[in-house]
Coordinates of C-alpha atoms in Angstrom, one line a residue:
M123 CA -0.1 0.1 -0.4
S124 CA 1.4 3.3 -1.5
R125 CA 0.8 6.7 0.8
T126 CA 0.9 10.3 0.1
T127 CA 3.7 11.3 2.2
T128 CA 5.3 9.3 5.6
A129 CA 5.1 10.4 8.8
D130 CA 9.0 9.4 9.5
T131 CA 10.8 10.2 6.3
G132 CA 8.6 13.5 5.5
T133 CA 9.1 12.0 1.6
M134 CA 6.4 12.0 -0.8
S135 CA 6.0 9.7 -3.6
W136 CA 5.6 11.2 -6.5
H137 CA 1.0 10.5 -7.5
G138 CA 1.7 12.5 -3.6
L139 CA 3.6 15.4 -5.9
L140 CA 1.5 15.4 -9.4
H141 CA -1.8 16.2 -6.8
F142 CA 0.2 19.0 -5.1
G143 CA 1.4 20.6 -8.4
A144 CA -1.8 20.4 -9.7
G145 CA -3.6 21.9 -6.8
A146 CA -0.7 24.9 -7.0
V147 CA -1.4 25.4 -10.6
G148 CA -5.6 25.3 -10.1
F149 CA -5.8 27.1 -7.1
G150 CA -2.6 29.6 -8.0
C151 CA -5.7 29.8 -11.0
L152 CA -8.5 30.8 -8.8
V153 CA -6.2 33.2 -7.0
A154 CA -5.6 34.9 -10.2
A155 CA -9.5 35.2 -10.9
C156 CA -9.8 36.8 -7.5
L157 CA -7.4 39.4 -8.6
G158 CA -8.2 39.9 -11.5
L159 CA -12.2 40.1 -10.4
A160 CA -11.0 42.6 -7.7
R161 CA -9.7 44.5 -10.2
R162 CA -12.8 44.9 -12.4
F163 CA -15.2 45.2 -9.9
A164 CA -12.8 48.2 -8.9
A165 CA -13.3 49.5 -12.4
D166 CA -16.5 49.3 -12.3
R167 CA -17.1 51.5 -9.1
R168 CA -18.1 48.6 -7.0
R169 CA -15.9 49.0 -4.3
G170 CA -17.6 46.0 -1.9
W171 CA -17.4 43.0 -4.6
A172 CA -13.5 44.9 -5.5
V173 CA -12.6 44.2 -1.5
L174 CA -14.2 40.6 -1.4
S175 CA -12.7 39.1 -4.3
R176 CA -9.4 41.1 -3.1
T177 CA -9.8 39.9 0.5
T178 CA -10.5 35.9 -0.9
G179 CA -7.5 36.0 -3.4
V180 CA -5.0 37.0 -0.5
L181 CA -6.7 34.9 2.3
F182 CA -6.8 31.8 -0.3
L183 CA -3.1 32.3 -0.8
A184 CA -2.3 31.9 2.5
G185 CA -4.3 29.3 3.4
F186 CA -2.8 27.2 0.4
V187 CA 0.9 28.4 1.7
A188 CA -0.2 27.4 5.5
M189 CA -0.6 24.1 4.1
A190 CA 1.8 23.6 1.8
A191 CA 4.9 24.7 4.6
G192 CA 2.4 23.4 7.5
G193 CA 2.9 19.4 6.9
G194 CA 0.3 18.1 8.4
R195 CA -0.3 20.6 10.7
V196 CA -3.7 21.1 12.2
A197 CA -4.2 24.7 12.2
A198 CA -3.1 24.6 8.6
N199 CA -4.8 22.3 7.5
Q200 CA -8.2 24.2 9.2
A201 CA -6.7 27.6 8.1
F202 CA -7.3 25.9 4.3
T203 CA -10.3 24.7 5.0
A204 CA -11.6 28.2 6.3
A205 CA -9.3 29.4 2.8
M206 CA -11.3 27.0 0.8
L207 CA -15.0 27.7 2.2
L208 CA -14.4 31.6 2.0
A209 CA -13.5 30.7 -2.0
W210 CA -16.3 28.1 -2.6
A211 CA -18.7 31.2 -0.6
W212 CA -17.3 33.8 -3.6
L213 CA -17.4 31.7 -6.4
S214 CA -20.7 30.8 -5.2
S215 CA -21.4 34.6 -4.7
T216 CA -19.6 36.6 -7.9
M217 CA -21.5 33.7 -10.2
W218 CA -24.7 34.5 -8.5
H219 CA -24.1 38.4 -8.7
H220 CA -22.9 37.7 -12.6
R221 CA -25.7 35.5 -13.6
S222 CA -28.2 38.2 -12.0
S223 CA -26.7 41.2 -13.9
T224 CA -27.3 40.1 -17.7
T225 CA -30.3 40.6 -19.2
H226 CA -31.4 37.7 -21.7

C-alpha cells in the first residue's frame, strides 16, 4: 500500500507530488481569478465586490501556503479549510451576481 507522505521520513510519492503540483496550478488560477475580478470590480466602482474579491484571493493564497508548508499540522489544515470555504462562498456569490446582472 502506497502513501502520499510518510510521517517518519517526510518524503512524498510521485503521485503525491503530481497531486500537489496540480493543486498549485488550479489554486493559483483561483487566486488570479479573484484578483482579476477585484480589479474589474474596482474599475466598475463596485468597491464592496472589489474588497471581497481581493480579500478572498489573498486569504486563499495564505491558506494554501500555510497548508503546503504546515506539514500536516492541524492549524494549517484548518486555515486551508477556512480559506477553501471562503473561496467557494466567493465563487458562488460572484457567479450569482454575474448571473443576475446579465440581460437575456
